[in-house]
PDB file of C-alpha atoms in Angstrom:
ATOM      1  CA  UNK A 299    -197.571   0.519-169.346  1.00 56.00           C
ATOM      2  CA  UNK A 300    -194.094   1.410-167.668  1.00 56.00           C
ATOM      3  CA  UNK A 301    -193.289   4.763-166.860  1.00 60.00           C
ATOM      4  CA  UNK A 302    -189.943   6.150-169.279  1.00 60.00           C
ATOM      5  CA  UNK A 303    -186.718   5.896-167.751  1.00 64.00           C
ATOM      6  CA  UNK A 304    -184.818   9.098-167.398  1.00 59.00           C
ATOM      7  CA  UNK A 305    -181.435   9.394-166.908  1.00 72.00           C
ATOM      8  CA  UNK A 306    -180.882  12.982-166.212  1.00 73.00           C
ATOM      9  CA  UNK A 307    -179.804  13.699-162.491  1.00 70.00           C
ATOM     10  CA  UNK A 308    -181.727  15.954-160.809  1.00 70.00           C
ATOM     11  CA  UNK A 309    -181.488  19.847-161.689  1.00 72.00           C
ATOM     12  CA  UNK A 310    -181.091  21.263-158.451  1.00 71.00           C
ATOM     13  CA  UNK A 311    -178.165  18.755-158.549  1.00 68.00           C
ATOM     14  CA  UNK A 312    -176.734  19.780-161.590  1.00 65.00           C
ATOM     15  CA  UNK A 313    -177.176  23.527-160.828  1.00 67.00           C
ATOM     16  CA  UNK A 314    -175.149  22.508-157.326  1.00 69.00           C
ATOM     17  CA  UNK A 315    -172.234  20.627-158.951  1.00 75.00           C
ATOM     18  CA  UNK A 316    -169.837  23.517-160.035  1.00 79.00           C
ATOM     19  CA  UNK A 317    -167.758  20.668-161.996  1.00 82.00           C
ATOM     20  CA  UNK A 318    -170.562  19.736-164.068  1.00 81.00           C
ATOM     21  CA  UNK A 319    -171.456  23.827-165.144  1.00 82.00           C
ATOM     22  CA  UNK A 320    -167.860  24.473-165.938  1.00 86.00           C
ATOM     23  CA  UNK A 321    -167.567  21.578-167.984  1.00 85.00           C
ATOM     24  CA  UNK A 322    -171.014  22.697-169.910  1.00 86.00           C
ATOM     25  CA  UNK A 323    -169.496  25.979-170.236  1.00 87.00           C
ATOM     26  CA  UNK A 324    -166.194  24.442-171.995  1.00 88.00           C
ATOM     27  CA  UNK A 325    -168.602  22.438-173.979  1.00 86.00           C
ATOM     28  CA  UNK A 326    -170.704  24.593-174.991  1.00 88.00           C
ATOM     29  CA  UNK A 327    -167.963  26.956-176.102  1.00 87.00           C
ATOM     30  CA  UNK A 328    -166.174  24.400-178.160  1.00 85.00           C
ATOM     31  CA  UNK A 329    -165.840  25.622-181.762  1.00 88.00           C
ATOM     32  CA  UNK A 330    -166.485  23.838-184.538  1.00 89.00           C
ATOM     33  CA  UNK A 331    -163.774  21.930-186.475  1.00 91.00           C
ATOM     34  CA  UNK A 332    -162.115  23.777-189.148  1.00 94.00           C
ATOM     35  CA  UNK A 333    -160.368  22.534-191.859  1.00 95.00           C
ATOM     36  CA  UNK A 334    -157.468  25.034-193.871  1.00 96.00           C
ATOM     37  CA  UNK A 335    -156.871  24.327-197.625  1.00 96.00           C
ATOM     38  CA  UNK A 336    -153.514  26.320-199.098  1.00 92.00           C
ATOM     39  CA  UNK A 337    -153.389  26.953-202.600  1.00 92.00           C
ATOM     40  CA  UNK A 338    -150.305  28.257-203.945  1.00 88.00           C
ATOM     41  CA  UNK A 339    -149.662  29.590-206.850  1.00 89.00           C
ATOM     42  CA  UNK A 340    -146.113  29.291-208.127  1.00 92.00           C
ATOM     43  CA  UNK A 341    -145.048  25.390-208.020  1.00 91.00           C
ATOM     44  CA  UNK A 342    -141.163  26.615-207.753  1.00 94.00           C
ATOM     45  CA  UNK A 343    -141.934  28.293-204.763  1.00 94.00           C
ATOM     46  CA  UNK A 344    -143.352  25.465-202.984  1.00 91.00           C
ATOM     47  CA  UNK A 345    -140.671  23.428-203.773  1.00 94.00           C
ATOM     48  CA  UNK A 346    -138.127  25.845-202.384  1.00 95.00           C
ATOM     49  CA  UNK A 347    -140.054  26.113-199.087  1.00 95.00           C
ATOM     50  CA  UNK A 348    -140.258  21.799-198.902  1.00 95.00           C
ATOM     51  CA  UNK A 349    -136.713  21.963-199.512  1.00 97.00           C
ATOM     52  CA  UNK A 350    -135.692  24.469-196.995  1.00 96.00           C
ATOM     53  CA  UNK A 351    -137.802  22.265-194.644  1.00 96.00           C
ATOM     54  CA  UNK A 352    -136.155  19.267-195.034  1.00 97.00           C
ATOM     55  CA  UNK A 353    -133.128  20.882-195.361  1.00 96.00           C
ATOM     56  CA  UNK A 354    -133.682  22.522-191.844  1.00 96.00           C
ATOM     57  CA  UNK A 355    -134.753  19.156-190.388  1.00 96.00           C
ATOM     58  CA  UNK A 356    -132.006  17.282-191.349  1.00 96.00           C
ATOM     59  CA  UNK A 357    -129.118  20.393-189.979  1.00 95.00           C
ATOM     60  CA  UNK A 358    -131.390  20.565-187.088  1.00 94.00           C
ATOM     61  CA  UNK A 359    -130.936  16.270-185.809  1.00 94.00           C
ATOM     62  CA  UNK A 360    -127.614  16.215-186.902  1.00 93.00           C
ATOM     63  CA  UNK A 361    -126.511  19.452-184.770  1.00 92.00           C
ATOM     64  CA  UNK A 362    -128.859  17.893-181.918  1.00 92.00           C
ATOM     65  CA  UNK A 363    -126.460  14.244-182.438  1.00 91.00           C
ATOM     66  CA  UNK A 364    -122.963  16.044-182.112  1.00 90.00           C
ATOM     67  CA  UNK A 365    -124.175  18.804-179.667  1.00 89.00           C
ATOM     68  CA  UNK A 366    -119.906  19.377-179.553  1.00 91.00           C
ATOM     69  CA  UNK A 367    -119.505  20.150-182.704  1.00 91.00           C
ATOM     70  CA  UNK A 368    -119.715  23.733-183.850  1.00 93.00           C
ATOM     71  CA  UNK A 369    -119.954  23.794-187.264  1.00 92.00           C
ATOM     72  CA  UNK A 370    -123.313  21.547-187.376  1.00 92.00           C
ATOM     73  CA  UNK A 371    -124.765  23.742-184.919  1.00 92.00           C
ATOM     74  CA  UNK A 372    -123.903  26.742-187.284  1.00 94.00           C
ATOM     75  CA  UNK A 373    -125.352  24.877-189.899  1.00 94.00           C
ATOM     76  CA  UNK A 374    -128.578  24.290-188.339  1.00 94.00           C
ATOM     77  CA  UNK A 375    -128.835  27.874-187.650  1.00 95.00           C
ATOM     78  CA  UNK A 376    -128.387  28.732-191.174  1.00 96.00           C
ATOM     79  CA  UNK A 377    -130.837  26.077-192.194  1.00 96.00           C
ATOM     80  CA  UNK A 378    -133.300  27.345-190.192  1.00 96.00           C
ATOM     81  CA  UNK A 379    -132.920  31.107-191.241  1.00 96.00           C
ATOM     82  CA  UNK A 380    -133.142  30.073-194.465  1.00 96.00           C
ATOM     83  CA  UNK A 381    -136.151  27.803-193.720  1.00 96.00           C
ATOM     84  CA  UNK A 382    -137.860  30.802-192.322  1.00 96.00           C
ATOM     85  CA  UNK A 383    -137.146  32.958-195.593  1.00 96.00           C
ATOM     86  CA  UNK A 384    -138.512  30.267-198.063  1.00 95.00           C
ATOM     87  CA  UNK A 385    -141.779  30.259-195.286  1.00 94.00           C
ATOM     88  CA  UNK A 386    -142.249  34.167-195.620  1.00 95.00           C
ATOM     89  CA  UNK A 387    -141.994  33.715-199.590  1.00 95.00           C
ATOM     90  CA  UNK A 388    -144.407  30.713-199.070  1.00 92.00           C
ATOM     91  CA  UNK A 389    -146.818  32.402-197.262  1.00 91.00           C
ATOM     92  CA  UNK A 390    -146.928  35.277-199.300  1.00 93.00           C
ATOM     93  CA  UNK A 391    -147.535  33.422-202.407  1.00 93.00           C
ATOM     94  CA  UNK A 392    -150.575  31.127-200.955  1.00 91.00           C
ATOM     95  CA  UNK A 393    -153.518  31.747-200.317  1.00 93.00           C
ATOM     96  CA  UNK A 394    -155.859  29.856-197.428  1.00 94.00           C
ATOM     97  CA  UNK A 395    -159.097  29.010-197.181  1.00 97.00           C
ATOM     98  CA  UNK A 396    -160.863  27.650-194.219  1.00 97.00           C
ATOM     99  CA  UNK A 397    -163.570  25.229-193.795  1.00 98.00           C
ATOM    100  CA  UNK A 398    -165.723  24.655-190.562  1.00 97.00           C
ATOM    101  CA  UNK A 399    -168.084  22.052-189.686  1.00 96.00           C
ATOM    102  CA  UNK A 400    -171.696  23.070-189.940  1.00 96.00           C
ATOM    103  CA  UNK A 401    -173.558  23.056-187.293  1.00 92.00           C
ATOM    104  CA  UNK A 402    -176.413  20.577-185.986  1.00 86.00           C
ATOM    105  CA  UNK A 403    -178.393  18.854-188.944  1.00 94.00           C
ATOM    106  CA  UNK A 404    -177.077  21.334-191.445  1.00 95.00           C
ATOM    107  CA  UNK A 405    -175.097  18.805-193.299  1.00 96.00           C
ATOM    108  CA  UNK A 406    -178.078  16.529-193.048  1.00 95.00           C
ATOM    109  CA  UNK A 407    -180.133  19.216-194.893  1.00 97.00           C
ATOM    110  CA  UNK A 408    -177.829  20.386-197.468  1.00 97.00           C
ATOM    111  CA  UNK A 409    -177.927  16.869-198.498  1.00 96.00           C
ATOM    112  CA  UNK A 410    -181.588  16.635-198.300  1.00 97.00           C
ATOM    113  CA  UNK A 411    -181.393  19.690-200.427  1.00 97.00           C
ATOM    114  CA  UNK A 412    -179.061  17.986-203.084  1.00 97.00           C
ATOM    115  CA  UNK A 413    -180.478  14.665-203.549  1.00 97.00           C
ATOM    116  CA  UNK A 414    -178.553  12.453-205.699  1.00 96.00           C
ATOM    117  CA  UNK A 415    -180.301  11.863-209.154  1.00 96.00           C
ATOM    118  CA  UNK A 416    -181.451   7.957-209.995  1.00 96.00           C
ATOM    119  CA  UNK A 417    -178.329   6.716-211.866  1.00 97.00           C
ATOM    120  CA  UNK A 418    -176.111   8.610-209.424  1.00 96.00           C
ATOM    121  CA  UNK A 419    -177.867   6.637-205.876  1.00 96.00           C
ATOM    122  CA  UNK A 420    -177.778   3.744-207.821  1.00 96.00           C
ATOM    123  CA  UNK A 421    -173.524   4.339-207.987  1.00 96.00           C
ATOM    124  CA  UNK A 422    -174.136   4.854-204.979  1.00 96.00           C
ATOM    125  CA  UNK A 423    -173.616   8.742-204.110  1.00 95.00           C
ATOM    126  CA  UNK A 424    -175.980   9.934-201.235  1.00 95.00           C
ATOM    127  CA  UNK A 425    -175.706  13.518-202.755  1.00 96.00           C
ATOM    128  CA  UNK A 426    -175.965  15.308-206.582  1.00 97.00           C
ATOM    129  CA  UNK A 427    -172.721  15.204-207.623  1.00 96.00           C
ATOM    130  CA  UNK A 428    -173.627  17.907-210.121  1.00 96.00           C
ATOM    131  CA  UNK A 429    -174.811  20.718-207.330  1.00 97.00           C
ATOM    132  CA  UNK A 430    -173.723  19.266-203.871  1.00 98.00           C
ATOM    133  CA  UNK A 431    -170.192  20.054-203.953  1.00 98.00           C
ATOM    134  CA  UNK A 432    -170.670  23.663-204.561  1.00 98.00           C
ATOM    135  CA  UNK A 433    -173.375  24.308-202.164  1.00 98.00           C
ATOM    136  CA  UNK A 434    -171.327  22.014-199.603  1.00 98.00           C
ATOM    137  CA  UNK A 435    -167.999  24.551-200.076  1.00 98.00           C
ATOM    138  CA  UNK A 436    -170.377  27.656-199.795  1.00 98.00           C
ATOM    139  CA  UNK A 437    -171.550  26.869-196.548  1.00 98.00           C
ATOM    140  CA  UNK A 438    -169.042  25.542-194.856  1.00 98.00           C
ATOM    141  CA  UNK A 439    -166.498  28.364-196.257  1.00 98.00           C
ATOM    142  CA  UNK A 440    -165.545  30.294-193.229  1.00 97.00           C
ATOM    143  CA  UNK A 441    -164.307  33.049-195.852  1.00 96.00           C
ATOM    144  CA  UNK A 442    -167.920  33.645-196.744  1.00 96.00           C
ATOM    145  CA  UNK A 443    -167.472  32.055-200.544  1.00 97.00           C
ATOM    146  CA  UNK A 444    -170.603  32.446-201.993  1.00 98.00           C
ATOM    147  CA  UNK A 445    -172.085  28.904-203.673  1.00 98.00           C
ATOM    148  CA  UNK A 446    -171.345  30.887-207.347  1.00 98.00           C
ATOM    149  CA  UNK A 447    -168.442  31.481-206.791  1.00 98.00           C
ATOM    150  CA  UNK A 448    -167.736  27.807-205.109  1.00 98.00           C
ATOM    151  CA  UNK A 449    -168.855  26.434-208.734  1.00 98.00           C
ATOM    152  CA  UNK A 450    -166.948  28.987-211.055  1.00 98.00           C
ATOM    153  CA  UNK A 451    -163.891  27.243-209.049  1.00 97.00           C
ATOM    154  CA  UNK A 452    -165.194  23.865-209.394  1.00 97.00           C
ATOM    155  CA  UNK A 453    -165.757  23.869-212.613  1.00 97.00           C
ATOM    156  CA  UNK A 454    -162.541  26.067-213.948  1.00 97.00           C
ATOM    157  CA  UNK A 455    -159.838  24.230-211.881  1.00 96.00           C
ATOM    158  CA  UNK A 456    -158.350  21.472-212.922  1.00 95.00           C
ATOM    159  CA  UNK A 457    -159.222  17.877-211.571  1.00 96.00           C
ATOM    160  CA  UNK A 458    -156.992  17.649-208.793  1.00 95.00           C
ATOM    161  CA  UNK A 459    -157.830  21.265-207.362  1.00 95.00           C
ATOM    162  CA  UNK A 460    -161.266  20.618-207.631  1.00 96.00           C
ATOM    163  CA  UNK A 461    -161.064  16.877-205.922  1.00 97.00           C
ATOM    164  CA  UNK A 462    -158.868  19.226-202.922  1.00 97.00           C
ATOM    165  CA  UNK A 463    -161.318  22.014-203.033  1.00 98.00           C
ATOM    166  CA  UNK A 464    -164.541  19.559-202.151  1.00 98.00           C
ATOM    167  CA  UNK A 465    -162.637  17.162-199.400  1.00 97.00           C
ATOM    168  CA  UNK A 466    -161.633  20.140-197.440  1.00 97.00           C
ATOM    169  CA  UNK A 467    -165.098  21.320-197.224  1.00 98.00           C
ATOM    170  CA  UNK A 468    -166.045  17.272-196.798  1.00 97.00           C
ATOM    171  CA  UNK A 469    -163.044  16.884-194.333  1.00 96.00           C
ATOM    172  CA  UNK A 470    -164.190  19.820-192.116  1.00 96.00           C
ATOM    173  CA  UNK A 471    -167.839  17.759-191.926  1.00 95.00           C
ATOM    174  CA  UNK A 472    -166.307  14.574-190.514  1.00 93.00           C
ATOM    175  CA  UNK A 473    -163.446  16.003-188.449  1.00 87.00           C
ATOM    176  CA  UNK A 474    -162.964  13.533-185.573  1.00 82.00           C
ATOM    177  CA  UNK A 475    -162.288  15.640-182.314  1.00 74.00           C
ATOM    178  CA  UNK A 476    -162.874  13.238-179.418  1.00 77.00           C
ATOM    179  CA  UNK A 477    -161.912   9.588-178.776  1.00 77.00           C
ATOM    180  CA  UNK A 478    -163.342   6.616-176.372  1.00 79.00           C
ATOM    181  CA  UNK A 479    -160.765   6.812-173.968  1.00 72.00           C
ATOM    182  CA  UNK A 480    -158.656   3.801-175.447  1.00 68.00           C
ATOM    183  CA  UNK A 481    -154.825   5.227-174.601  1.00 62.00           C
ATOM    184  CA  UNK A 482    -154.879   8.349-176.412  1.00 59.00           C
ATOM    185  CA  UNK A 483    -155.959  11.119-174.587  1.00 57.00           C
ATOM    186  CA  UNK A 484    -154.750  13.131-171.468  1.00 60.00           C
ATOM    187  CA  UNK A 485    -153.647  10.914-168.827  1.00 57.00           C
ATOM    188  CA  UNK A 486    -154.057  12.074-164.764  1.00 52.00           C
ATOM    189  CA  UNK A 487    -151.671  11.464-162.062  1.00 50.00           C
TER     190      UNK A 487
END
């Protein structure tokens, strides 16, 4: 019989390597992803704002093509104070709720918790589609919704709503936040 194979350096070297602690540190501070869902309540007002916003865009490239002329530029100023009203109506007429990922095996559990009934594995869901979903938005709410309350929404909103309701929570659970170095992140000099 072999010994095991460790891979771990040594921890007098690891304790001596002031690199390595501050990057623990940053790692072990890292928060959790988080996932915002808006939910407005006047469809009008939405529109406005997605207006104003393409409105603004579009004063904003062609003031930033004809840098000369003064009358786009005073357009794209306009534009964008406007832009900034419809936001501040916007805002003030949605409401936001936040998601996080849960920690460690959590999501594991809550699963384990909410096993999928017979006919529902065999169309293939992992979870119970009747109880998951509310338990799922209840703890991962970061606004402390309580898993009644996640159900009185689920089952009173309509279909879309509830579909957006769920994937946030879902979303927050397999929120990608690192890469394998292929291009995409920071480059060094």
């Amino acid at each position: 019989m072999s010994a095991a194979v460790h891979n771990e350096p040594p921890a007098a070297a690891v304790a001596a390597d002031a690199h390595w602690t501050a990057k623990m540190a940053r790692l072990r501070s890292r928060k959790a992803a988080e996932v915002p869902l808006y939910l407005w309540q006047d469809q009008a007002v939405r529109d406005a704002f997605e207006e104003a916003l393409r409105k603004a865009r579009t004063a904003r490239q062609l003031a930033d093509g004809d840098k000369a002329n003064r009358a786009l530029a005073k357009e794209a100023v306009e534009a964008e104070a406007a832009l900034e009203e419809a936001r501040a109506t916007y805002e003030a007429d949605c409401e936001v709720l936040t998601f996080r990922a849960l920690p460690g095996e959590a999501f594991a559990e809550l699963i384990k918790k909410h096993p999928a009934t017979e006919d529902q594995a065999e169309a293939g869901s992992d979870w119970n589609e009747d109880t998951f979903p509310a338990a799922l938005v209840s703890a991962a709410s970061v606004d402390g919704m309580s898993e009644e309350d996640a159900a009185e929404l689920l089952a009173e909103w309509g279909m879309a709503d509830r579909v957006e309701l769920f994937q946030a929570a879902l979303a927050a659970q397999q929120a990608k936040r690192s890469d394998w170095g292929k291009g995409s992140g920071p480059t060094r000099s």
